[in-house]
mmCIF file of C-alpha atoms in Angstrom:
data_model
loop_
_atom_site.group_PDB
_atom_site.id
_atom_site.type_symbol
_atom_site.label_atom_id
_atom_site.label_comp_id
_atom_site.label_asym_id
_atom_site.label_seq_id
_atom_site.Cartn_x
_atom_site.Cartn_y
_atom_site.Cartn_z
ATOM 1 C CA MET U 805 -17.617 1.625 -19.694
ATOM 2 C CA GLU U 806 -17.646 -0.864 -16.861
ATOM 3 C CA PHE U 807 -14.278 -1.538 -15.257
ATOM 4 C CA THR U 808 -12.844 -2.546 -11.900
ATOM 5 C CA VAL U 809 -9.737 -1.441 -10.048
ATOM 6 C CA ARG U 810 -8.159 -4.006 -7.733
ATOM 7 C CA ALA U 811 -4.846 -4.826 -6.053
ATOM 8 C CA GLY U 812 -2.332 -6.562 -8.330
ATOM 9 C CA LYS U 813 -1.496 -10.262 -7.884
ATOM 10 C CA PRO U 814 1.536 -12.292 -8.962
ATOM 11 C CA GLU U 815 -0.405 -13.647 -11.939
ATOM 12 C CA ASP U 816 -0.832 -10.070 -13.245
ATOM 13 C CA CYS U 817 2.912 -9.628 -13.783
ATOM 14 C CA LYS U 818 2.916 -10.765 -17.417
ATOM 15 C CA ASP U 819 0.228 -8.208 -18.285
ATOM 16 C CA MET U 820 2.040 -5.560 -16.249
ATOM 17 C CA SER U 821 5.253 -6.310 -18.096
ATOM 18 C CA ARG U 822 3.413 -5.905 -21.422
ATOM 19 C CA MET U 823 1.926 -2.572 -20.313
ATOM 20 C CA ILE U 824 5.268 -1.342 -18.912
ATOM 21 C CA MET U 825 6.722 -1.886 -22.388
ATOM 22 C CA GLU U 826 3.770 -0.057 -24.007
ATOM 23 C CA LEU U 827 4.272 2.883 -21.609
ATOM 24 C CA SER U 828 8.011 3.006 -22.326
ATOM 25 C CA ILE U 829 7.260 3.244 -26.052
ATOM 26 C CA TYR U 830 4.933 6.170 -25.318
ATOM 27 C CA GLU U 831 7.746 7.717 -23.240
ATOM 28 C CA LYS U 832 10.143 7.171 -26.177
ATOM 29 C CA ALA U 833 12.527 4.940 -24.255
ATOM 30 C CA PRO U 834 11.691 1.246 -24.862
ATOM 31 C CA GLU U 835 15.419 0.369 -24.929
ATOM 32 C CA GLN U 836 15.609 1.361 -21.252
ATOM 33 C CA VAL U 837 13.298 -1.447 -20.080
ATOM 34 C CA LYS U 838 15.543 -4.096 -18.543
ATOM 35 C CA ILE U 839 13.174 -6.056 -16.331
ATOM 36 C CA SER U 840 10.598 -8.727 -17.057
ATOM 37 C CA HIS U 841 7.620 -10.270 -15.276
ATOM 38 C CA LYS U 842 10.058 -12.433 -13.267
ATOM 39 C CA GLU U 843 11.656 -9.438 -11.538
ATOM 40 C CA LEU U 844 8.199 -7.929 -10.992
ATOM 41 C CA GLU U 845 7.040 -11.133 -9.281
ATOM 42 C CA ARG U 846 10.151 -11.261 -7.105
ATOM 43 C CA ASP U 847 10.204 -7.547 -6.188
ATOM 44 C CA GLY U 848 6.484 -6.903 -5.776
ATOM 45 C CA PHE U 849 5.222 -10.090 -4.182
ATOM 46 C CA SER U 850 7.807 -11.204 -1.620
ATOM 47 C CA ALA U 851 7.858 -10.630 2.149
ATOM 48 C CA ASN U 852 9.145 -7.032 1.913
ATOM 49 C CA PRO U 853 7.855 -5.865 -1.452
ATOM 50 C CA PHE U 854 9.564 -2.961 -3.220
ATOM 51 C CA PHE U 855 6.262 -1.787 -4.727
ATOM 52 C CA GLN U 856 2.484 -2.163 -4.672
ATOM 53 C CA CYS U 857 0.210 -2.097 -7.700
ATOM 54 C CA LEU U 858 -3.359 -1.734 -8.876
ATOM 55 C CA ILE U 859 -4.850 -3.304 -11.996
ATOM 56 C CA ALA U 860 -7.748 -1.920 -14.047
ATOM 57 C CA GLU U 861 -9.783 -4.654 -15.684
ATOM 58 C CA VAL U 862 -12.703 -4.647 -18.136
ATOM 59 C CA PRO U 863 -15.263 -7.445 -18.646
ATOM 60 C CA GLU U 864 -14.626 -10.016 -21.411
ATOM 61 C CA GLN U 865 -17.079 -8.348 -23.791
ATOM 62 C CA HIS U 866 -15.020 -5.154 -23.764
ATOM 63 C CA ARG U 867 -11.619 -6.809 -24.231
ATOM 64 C CA SER U 868 -9.019 -5.052 -26.391
ATOM 65 C CA LYS U 869 -8.406 -5.788 -30.081
ATOM 66 C CA GLU U 870 -5.629 -8.195 -29.021
ATOM 67 C CA GLY U 871 -7.854 -9.861 -26.424
ATOM 68 C CA HIS U 872 -6.606 -8.166 -23.238
ATOM 69 C CA THR U 873 -8.916 -7.509 -20.287
ATOM 70 C CA LYS U 874 -6.219 -5.988 -18.047
ATOM 71 C CA VAL U 875 -6.063 -2.560 -19.613
ATOM 72 C CA GLY U 876 -4.311 -0.286 -17.108
ATOM 73 C CA TYR U 877 -2.177 -0.246 -14.001
ATOM 74 C CA ALA U 878 -0.734 2.018 -11.332
ATOM 75 C CA LEU U 879 2.495 1.154 -9.539
ATOM 76 C CA TYR U 880 3.382 2.921 -6.294
ATOM 77 C CA PHE U 881 5.453 2.696 -3.108
ATOM 78 C CA TYR U 882 5.921 4.634 0.107
ATOM 79 C CA THR U 883 8.587 7.284 0.533
ATOM 80 C CA TYR U 884 9.280 9.719 3.341
ATOM 81 C CA SER U 885 9.651 13.446 3.790
ATOM 82 C CA THR U 886 11.626 14.581 6.831
ATOM 83 C CA TRP U 887 9.498 17.730 6.754
ATOM 84 C CA THR U 888 6.007 16.235 6.552
ATOM 85 C CA GLY U 889 6.310 12.447 6.928
ATOM 86 C CA ARG U 890 4.719 9.624 4.969
ATOM 87 C CA THR U 891 4.302 10.021 1.223
ATOM 88 C CA VAL U 892 2.921 7.745 -1.454
ATOM 89 C CA PHE U 893 4.848 7.917 -4.723
ATOM 90 C CA MET U 894 3.077 6.870 -7.921
ATOM 91 C CA GLU U 895 5.840 5.626 -10.206
ATOM 92 C CA ASP U 896 3.660 4.598 -13.160
ATOM 93 C CA LEU U 897 0.096 5.299 -14.246
ATOM 94 C CA TYR U 898 -0.943 3.725 -17.535
ATOM 95 C CA VAL U 899 -4.109 3.029 -19.491
ATOM 96 C CA MET U 900 -4.043 1.362 -22.911
ATOM 97 C CA GLU U 901 -4.720 3.834 -25.698
ATOM 98 C CA GLU U 902 -8.087 2.404 -26.796
ATOM 99 C CA PHE U 903 -9.373 2.650 -23.193
ATOM 100 C CA ARG U 904 -8.398 6.256 -22.504
ATOM 101 C CA GLY U 905 -10.939 9.007 -21.839
ATOM 102 C CA LYS U 906 -13.233 6.711 -19.830
ATOM 103 C CA GLY U 907 -12.104 7.654 -16.320
ATOM 104 C CA ILE U 908 -9.871 4.612 -15.811
ATOM 105 C CA GLY U 909 -6.661 6.612 -15.219
ATOM 106 C CA LYS U 910 -8.482 8.907 -12.814
ATOM 107 C CA ALA U 911 -9.905 5.895 -10.926
ATOM 108 C CA LEU U 912 -6.461 4.279 -10.626
ATOM 109 C CA MET U 913 -4.878 7.513 -9.355
ATOM 110 C CA SER U 914 -7.731 8.196 -6.909
ATOM 111 C CA LYS U 915 -7.352 4.700 -5.522
ATOM 112 C CA VAL U 916 -3.607 5.272 -4.985
ATOM 113 C CA ALA U 917 -4.499 8.494 -3.130
ATOM 114 C CA ALA U 918 -7.081 6.665 -1.001
ATOM 115 C CA VAL U 919 -4.689 3.826 -0.139
ATOM 116 C CA GLY U 920 -2.043 6.435 0.725
ATOM 117 C CA LYS U 921 -4.446 8.305 3.000
ATOM 118 C CA GLU U 922 -5.275 5.035 4.795
ATOM 119 C CA GLN U 923 -1.531 4.711 5.463
ATOM 120 C CA GLN U 924 -1.505 8.279 6.863
ATOM 121 C CA CYS U 925 0.359 9.708 3.872
ATOM 122 C CA VAL U 926 0.111 13.481 3.524
ATOM 123 C CA ARG U 927 1.398 13.639 -0.055
ATOM 124 C CA LEU U 928 1.024 11.852 -3.363
ATOM 125 C CA GLN U 929 4.043 12.495 -5.569
ATOM 126 C CA LEU U 930 5.045 11.552 -9.087
ATOM 127 C CA SER U 931 7.332 12.645 -11.888
ATOM 128 C CA VAL U 932 6.465 13.536 -15.463
ATOM 129 C CA LEU U 933 8.489 14.323 -18.586
ATOM 130 C CA ASP U 934 8.127 18.001 -19.524
ATOM 131 C CA TRP U 935 7.162 17.278 -23.168
ATOM 132 C CA ASN U 936 4.364 14.941 -22.015
ATOM 133 C CA THR U 937 1.777 17.713 -21.934
ATOM 134 C CA PRO U 938 -1.331 15.469 -22.003
ATOM 135 C CA SER U 939 -0.191 13.837 -18.742
ATOM 136 C CA LEU U 940 1.107 17.076 -17.229
ATOM 137 C CA ASP U 941 -2.201 18.828 -17.996
ATOM 138 C CA PHE U 942 -4.143 15.876 -16.558
ATOM 139 C CA TYR U 943 -2.263 16.042 -13.230
ATOM 140 C CA LEU U 944 -2.315 19.837 -12.977
ATOM 141 C CA ALA U 945 -6.074 19.886 -13.693
ATOM 142 C CA LYS U 946 -6.563 17.496 -10.783
ATOM 143 C CA GLY U 947 -4.709 19.856 -8.415
ATOM 144 C CA ALA U 948 -1.054 18.754 -8.575
ATOM 145 C CA GLN U 949 1.701 21.324 -8.077
ATOM 146 C CA ASP U 950 4.739 21.247 -10.384
ATOM 147 C CA LEU U 951 7.573 21.562 -7.840
ATOM 148 C CA THR U 952 10.268 21.660 -10.494
ATOM 149 C CA ALA U 953 8.644 24.734 -12.026
ATOM 150 C CA SER U 954 7.672 26.448 -8.755
ATOM 151 C CA GLU U 955 10.550 25.573 -6.397
ATOM 152 C CA GLY U 956 13.320 24.372 -8.713
ATOM 153 C CA TRP U 957 13.623 20.742 -7.614
ATOM 154 C CA HIS U 958 15.857 18.678 -9.926
ATOM 155 C CA PHE U 959 16.075 14.886 -10.139
ATOM 156 C CA LEU U 960 19.556 13.370 -9.911
ATOM 157 C CA ARG U 961 20.719 9.816 -10.502
ATOM 158 C CA PHE U 962 23.829 7.724 -9.979
ATOM 159 C CA ASP U 963 23.928 4.437 -11.851
ATOM 160 C CA GLY U 964 26.384 2.096 -13.600
ATOM 161 C CA GLU U 965 30.048 2.906 -12.940
ATOM 162 C CA ALA U 966 29.291 6.075 -10.939
ATOM 163 C CA LEU U 967 27.220 4.012 -8.467
ATOM 164 C CA ASP U 968 29.847 1.233 -8.297
ATOM 165 C CA ARG U 969 32.579 3.777 -7.606
ATOM 166 C CA LEU U 970 30.588 5.416 -4.805
ATOM 167 C CA ALA U 971 29.743 2.089 -3.181
ATOM 168 C CA LYS U 972 33.403 0.963 -3.263
ATOM 169 C CA GLU U 973 34.484 4.083 -1.370
ATOM 170 C CA ALA U 974 32.078 3.478 1.526
ATOM 171 C CA PRO U 975 33.615 3.343 5.017
ATOM 172 C CA LYS U 976 33.840 -0.225 6.283
ATOM 173 C CA ASN U 977 32.900 0.534 9.905
ATOM 174 C CA MET S 130 39.126 14.184 11.490
ATOM 175 C CA GLU S 131 38.060 10.886 12.989
ATOM 176 C CA PHE S 132 34.402 10.001 12.527
ATOM 177 C CA THR S 133 32.196 6.939 12.217
ATOM 178 C CA VAL S 134 29.154 6.218 10.076
ATOM 179 C CA ARG S 135 26.623 3.764 11.501
ATOM 180 C CA ALA S 136 22.957 2.781 11.187
ATOM 181 C CA GLY S 137 20.563 5.078 13.039
ATOM 182 C CA LYS S 138 18.795 3.926 16.218
ATOM 183 C CA PRO S 139 15.587 5.155 17.904
ATOM 184 C CA GLU S 140 17.669 7.141 20.418
ATOM 185 C CA ASP S 141 19.155 9.174 17.527
ATOM 186 C CA CYS S 142 15.773 10.663 16.603
ATOM 187 C CA LYS S 143 16.156 13.805 18.744
ATOM 188 C CA ASP S 144 19.482 14.618 17.093
ATOM 189 C CA MET S 145 18.023 13.808 13.682
ATOM 190 C CA SER S 146 15.105 16.102 14.369
ATOM 191 C CA ARG S 147 17.557 18.902 15.307
ATOM 192 C CA MET S 148 19.573 18.358 12.112
ATOM 193 C CA ILE S 149 16.421 18.134 9.941
ATOM 194 C CA MET S 150 15.542 21.618 11.229
ATOM 195 C CA GLU S 151 19.067 22.886 10.528
ATOM 196 C CA LEU S 152 18.875 21.495 6.967
ATOM 197 C CA SER S 153 15.462 23.093 6.396
ATOM 198 C CA ILE S 154 16.904 26.475 7.403
ATOM 199 C CA TYR S 155 19.695 25.969 4.866
ATOM 200 C CA GLU S 156 17.001 25.081 2.298
ATOM 201 C CA LYS S 157 15.100 28.272 3.251
ATOM 202 C CA ALA S 158 11.945 26.445 4.352
ATOM 203 C CA PRO S 159 11.973 25.908 8.145
ATOM 204 C CA GLU S 160 8.215 26.637 8.329
ATOM 205 C CA GLN S 161 7.621 23.480 6.259
ATOM 206 C CA VAL S 162 8.948 21.115 8.955
ATOM 207 C CA LYS S 163 5.895 19.535 10.582
ATOM 208 C CA ILE S 164 7.294 16.405 12.179
ATOM 209 C CA SER S 165 9.248 15.800 15.361
ATOM 210 C CA HIS S 166 11.397 13.039 16.809
ATOM 211 C CA LYS S 167 8.221 11.172 17.804
ATOM 212 C CA GLU S 168 7.093 10.699 14.210
ATOM 213 C CA LEU S 169 10.648 9.734 13.240
ATOM 214 C CA GLU S 170 10.685 7.042 15.936
ATOM 215 C CA ARG S 171 7.293 5.710 14.833
ATOM 216 C CA ASP S 172 7.972 5.808 11.088
ATOM 217 C CA GLY S 173 11.609 4.697 11.021
ATOM 218 C CA PHE S 174 11.767 2.096 13.757
ATOM 219 C CA SER S 175 8.566 0.043 13.578
ATOM 220 C CA ALA S 176 7.977 -3.341 11.898
ATOM 221 C CA ASN S 177 7.650 -1.917 8.378
ATOM 222 C CA PRO S 178 9.767 1.237 8.508
ATOM 223 C CA PHE S 179 9.143 4.036 6.011
ATOM 224 C CA PHE S 180 12.848 4.963 5.942
ATOM 225 C CA GLN S 181 16.357 3.909 6.948
ATOM 226 C CA CYS S 182 19.072 6.221 8.207
ATOM 227 C CA LEU S 183 22.784 6.563 8.860
ATOM 228 C CA ILE S 184 24.393 8.736 11.528
ATOM 229 C CA ALA S 185 27.868 10.314 11.373
ATOM 230 C CA GLU S 186 29.441 10.676 14.784
ATOM 231 C CA VAL S 187 32.655 12.293 16.033
ATOM 232 C CA PRO S 188 34.522 11.455 19.269
ATOM 233 C CA GLU S 189 33.802 13.555 22.384
ATOM 234 C CA GLN S 190 36.947 15.653 21.980
ATOM 235 C CA HIS S 191 35.738 16.896 18.592
ATOM 236 C CA ARG S 192 32.190 17.725 19.668
ATOM 237 C CA SER S 193 30.497 20.810 18.206
ATOM 238 C CA LYS S 194 30.403 24.234 19.864
ATOM 239 C CA GLU S 195 26.998 23.301 21.319
ATOM 240 C CA GLY S 196 28.248 19.915 22.515
ATOM 241 C CA HIS S 197 26.907 17.647 19.767
ATOM 242 C CA THR S 198 28.751 14.508 18.672
ATOM 243 C CA LYS S 199 26.134 13.418 16.098
ATOM 244 C CA VAL S 200 27.081 15.785 13.308
ATOM 245 C CA GLY S 201 25.517 14.420 10.130
ATOM 246 C CA TYR S 202 22.930 12.019 8.781
ATOM 247 C CA ALA S 203 21.615 10.437 5.601
ATOM 248 C CA LEU S 204 17.998 9.311 5.311
ATOM 249 C CA TYR S 205 17.002 6.917 2.530
ATOM 250 C CA PHE S 206 14.413 4.364 1.410
ATOM 251 C CA TYR S 207 13.841 1.961 -1.442
ATOM 252 C CA THR S 208 11.865 2.867 -4.534
ATOM 253 C CA TYR S 209 11.280 1.001 -7.783
ATOM 254 C CA SER S 210 11.730 1.619 -11.473
ATOM 255 C CA THR S 211 9.567 -0.478 -13.796
ATOM 256 C CA TRP S 212 12.358 -0.123 -16.351
ATOM 257 C CA THR S 213 15.378 -1.135 -14.258
ATOM 258 C CA GLY S 214 14.150 -2.379 -10.878
ATOM 259 C CA ARG S 215 15.299 -1.629 -7.358
ATOM 260 C CA THR S 216 16.474 1.891 -6.557
ATOM 261 C CA VAL S 217 17.743 3.497 -3.361
ATOM 262 C CA PHE S 218 16.517 7.072 -2.888
ATOM 263 C CA MET S 219 18.535 9.382 -0.646
ATOM 264 C CA GLU S 220 16.004 11.863 0.714
ATOM 265 C CA ASP S 221 18.365 13.857 2.947
ATOM 266 C CA LEU S 222 22.130 14.197 3.236
ATOM 267 C CA TYR S 223 23.315 16.637 5.872
ATOM 268 C CA VAL S 224 26.532 17.543 7.684
ATOM 269 C CA MET S 225 26.668 20.353 10.279
ATOM 270 C CA GLU S 226 28.416 23.425 8.899
ATOM 271 C CA GLU S 227 31.486 23.293 11.162
ATOM 272 C CA PHE S 228 32.122 19.672 10.107
ATOM 273 C CA ARG S 229 31.938 20.162 6.329
ATOM 274 C CA GLY S 230 34.894 19.629 3.996
ATOM 275 C CA LYS S 231 36.161 16.630 5.965
ATOM 276 C CA GLY S 232 34.711 13.825 3.871
ATOM 277 C CA ILE S 233 31.751 13.131 6.151
ATOM 278 C CA GLY S 234 29.065 13.828 3.531
ATOM 279 C CA LYS S 235 30.922 11.732 0.975
ATOM 280 C CA ALA S 236 31.226 8.863 3.491
ATOM 281 C CA LEU S 237 27.486 8.983 4.294
ATOM 282 C CA MET S 238 26.535 8.992 0.616
ATOM 283 C CA SER S 239 28.983 6.187 -0.251
ATOM 284 C CA LYS S 240 27.535 4.092 2.539
ATOM 285 C CA VAL S 241 23.998 4.632 1.178
ATOM 286 C CA ALA S 242 25.297 3.492 -2.229
ATOM 287 C CA ALA S 243 26.938 0.418 -0.684
ATOM 288 C CA VAL S 244 23.826 -0.539 1.283
ATOM 289 C CA GLY S 245 21.763 -0.070 -1.889
ATOM 290 C CA LYS S 246 24.106 -2.300 -3.893
ATOM 291 C CA GLU S 247 23.793 -5.003 -1.220
ATOM 292 C CA GLN S 248 20.023 -4.819 -1.792
ATOM 293 C CA GLN S 249 20.592 -5.226 -5.567
ATOM 294 C CA CYS S 250 19.694 -1.624 -6.334
ATOM 295 C CA VAL S 251 20.889 -0.405 -9.714
ATOM 296 C CA ARG S 252 20.326 3.305 -9.042
ATOM 297 C CA LEU S 253 20.869 5.867 -6.318
ATOM 298 C CA GLN S 254 18.530 8.831 -6.802
ATOM 299 C CA LEU S 255 17.982 12.125 -5.041
ATOM 300 C CA SER S 256 16.549 15.569 -5.648
ATOM 301 C CA VAL S 257 18.233 18.944 -5.262
ATOM 302 C CA LEU S 258 17.046 22.560 -5.445
ATOM 303 C CA ASP S 259 18.438 24.272 -8.530
ATOM 304 C CA TRP S 260 19.832 27.277 -6.607
ATOM 305 C CA ASN S 261 21.734 24.949 -4.251
ATOM 306 C CA THR S 262 24.856 24.942 -6.411
ATOM 307 C CA PRO S 263 27.299 23.695 -3.727
ATOM 308 C CA SER S 264 25.230 20.505 -3.376
ATOM 309 C CA LEU S 265 24.513 20.212 -7.093
ATOM 310 C CA ASP S 266 28.214 20.581 -7.916
ATOM 311 C CA PHE S 267 29.107 18.029 -5.229
ATOM 312 C CA TYR S 268 26.751 15.403 -6.702
ATOM 313 C CA LEU S 269 27.669 16.096 -10.330
ATOM 314 C CA ALA S 270 31.396 15.899 -9.489
ATOM 315 C CA LYS S 271 30.779 12.434 -8.030
ATOM 316 C CA GLY S 272 29.152 11.264 -11.259
ATOM 317 C CA ALA S 273 25.426 12.001 -10.850
ATOM 318 C CA GLN S 274 23.313 12.846 -13.898
ATOM 319 C CA ASP S 275 20.815 15.708 -13.693
ATOM 320 C CA LEU S 276 17.723 14.077 -15.250
ATOM 321 C CA THR S 277 15.641 17.230 -15.044
ATOM 322 C CA ALA S 278 18.213 19.052 -17.171
ATOM 323 C CA SER S 279 18.959 16.177 -19.578
ATOM 324 C CA GLU S 280 15.584 14.445 -19.976
ATOM 325 C CA GLY S 281 13.064 16.976 -18.656
ATOM 326 C CA TRP S 282 11.706 15.099 -15.631
ATOM 327 C CA HIS S 283 9.503 17.281 -13.402
ATOM 328 C CA PHE S 284 8.426 16.572 -9.827
ATOM 329 C CA LEU S 285 4.696 16.823 -9.087
ATOM 330 C CA ARG S 286 2.848 16.742 -5.790
ATOM 331 C CA PHE S 287 -0.716 16.469 -4.529
ATOM 332 C CA ASP S 288 -1.258 17.430 -0.904
ATOM 333 C CA GLY S 289 -3.849 19.065 1.359
ATOM 334 C CA GLU S 290 -7.251 19.506 -0.253
ATOM 335 C CA ALA S 291 -6.151 18.260 -3.670
ATOM 336 C CA LEU S 292 -5.106 14.944 -2.108
ATOM 337 C CA ASP S 293 -8.289 14.687 -0.025
ATOM 338 C CA ARG S 294 -10.424 15.325 -3.097
ATOM 339 C CA LEU S 295 -8.638 12.644 -5.119
ATOM 340 C CA ALA S 296 -8.910 10.092 -2.334
ATOM 341 C CA LYS S 297 -12.641 10.738 -1.904
ATOM 342 C CA GLU S 298 -13.274 10.017 -5.582
ATOM 343 C CA ALA S 299 -11.646 6.574 -5.458
ATOM 344 C CA PRO S 300 -13.775 3.636 -6.646
ATOM 345 C CA LYS S 301 -15.056 1.593 -3.732
ATOM 346 C CA ASN S 302 -14.650 -1.823 -5.371
#
């Protein structure tokens, strides 16, 4: 199937917001989605954006049952390793169910890798839920290493009251 | 003990590089450190920096056995959750061994949380090796959740040839 992969624009945010919700349902956590296309526009398309994104699009004649032509996205940003330097982190990779198995996810991920390499990144990182074996198998087949399994890296988070408490105790100097 | 926590400057990069090596020895992976103070200067102090940092400093009279007054650092950057928005990610938190147990690590981390809150971040995230129980216990005691343990998030990485291969397969459009 014909498709294109291009950089996201502010006018893509409504479709991204729709697909973010679809992905969260797949990840069994739709109640955790708190942001809308407005926050995406503000955070992704201002002077110092918090993320970058790619959109996969199909021609009109291949539009989805509901009429969508924007059928996948990848959202990424740059992080840093004090051991090896610049890293590109792919936060989300999503393709609508009826468009899977056509190389669209692979094309989005490859483009993130290529953009990262242009920025002199030496790593592409991401995180996956352990029960999500289709995704895990997809990444491992493409050459990813599972660092949680091999080295024991765990993900930690402060949010809500724990984050407020920490911030309040910061030195003022 | 008296100490201050302040934003890092380009002239701190040599001390940061020294402490990054010390931390990598603690993490049993000194051979993985490939960058020097030059890359830190380029990547942290240019127009679009890849990271931010904080330095903990003690007065001259409390300097270390080897004569150092810069005795700890935190390195962080901003990431993004498509569910909740802006996140601050603390990549490294380090305090030299002879200065531990004096609240310096806590002060550095609290300051990262406070800076993140100023930037409207709703999460502070980090990753820890599972055998590093002193650090894990420290974070959990302060209110962090272990998302690998509770939700099953795994960390994946592409680097070296796997990354090159991906990037080469990217669509040209």
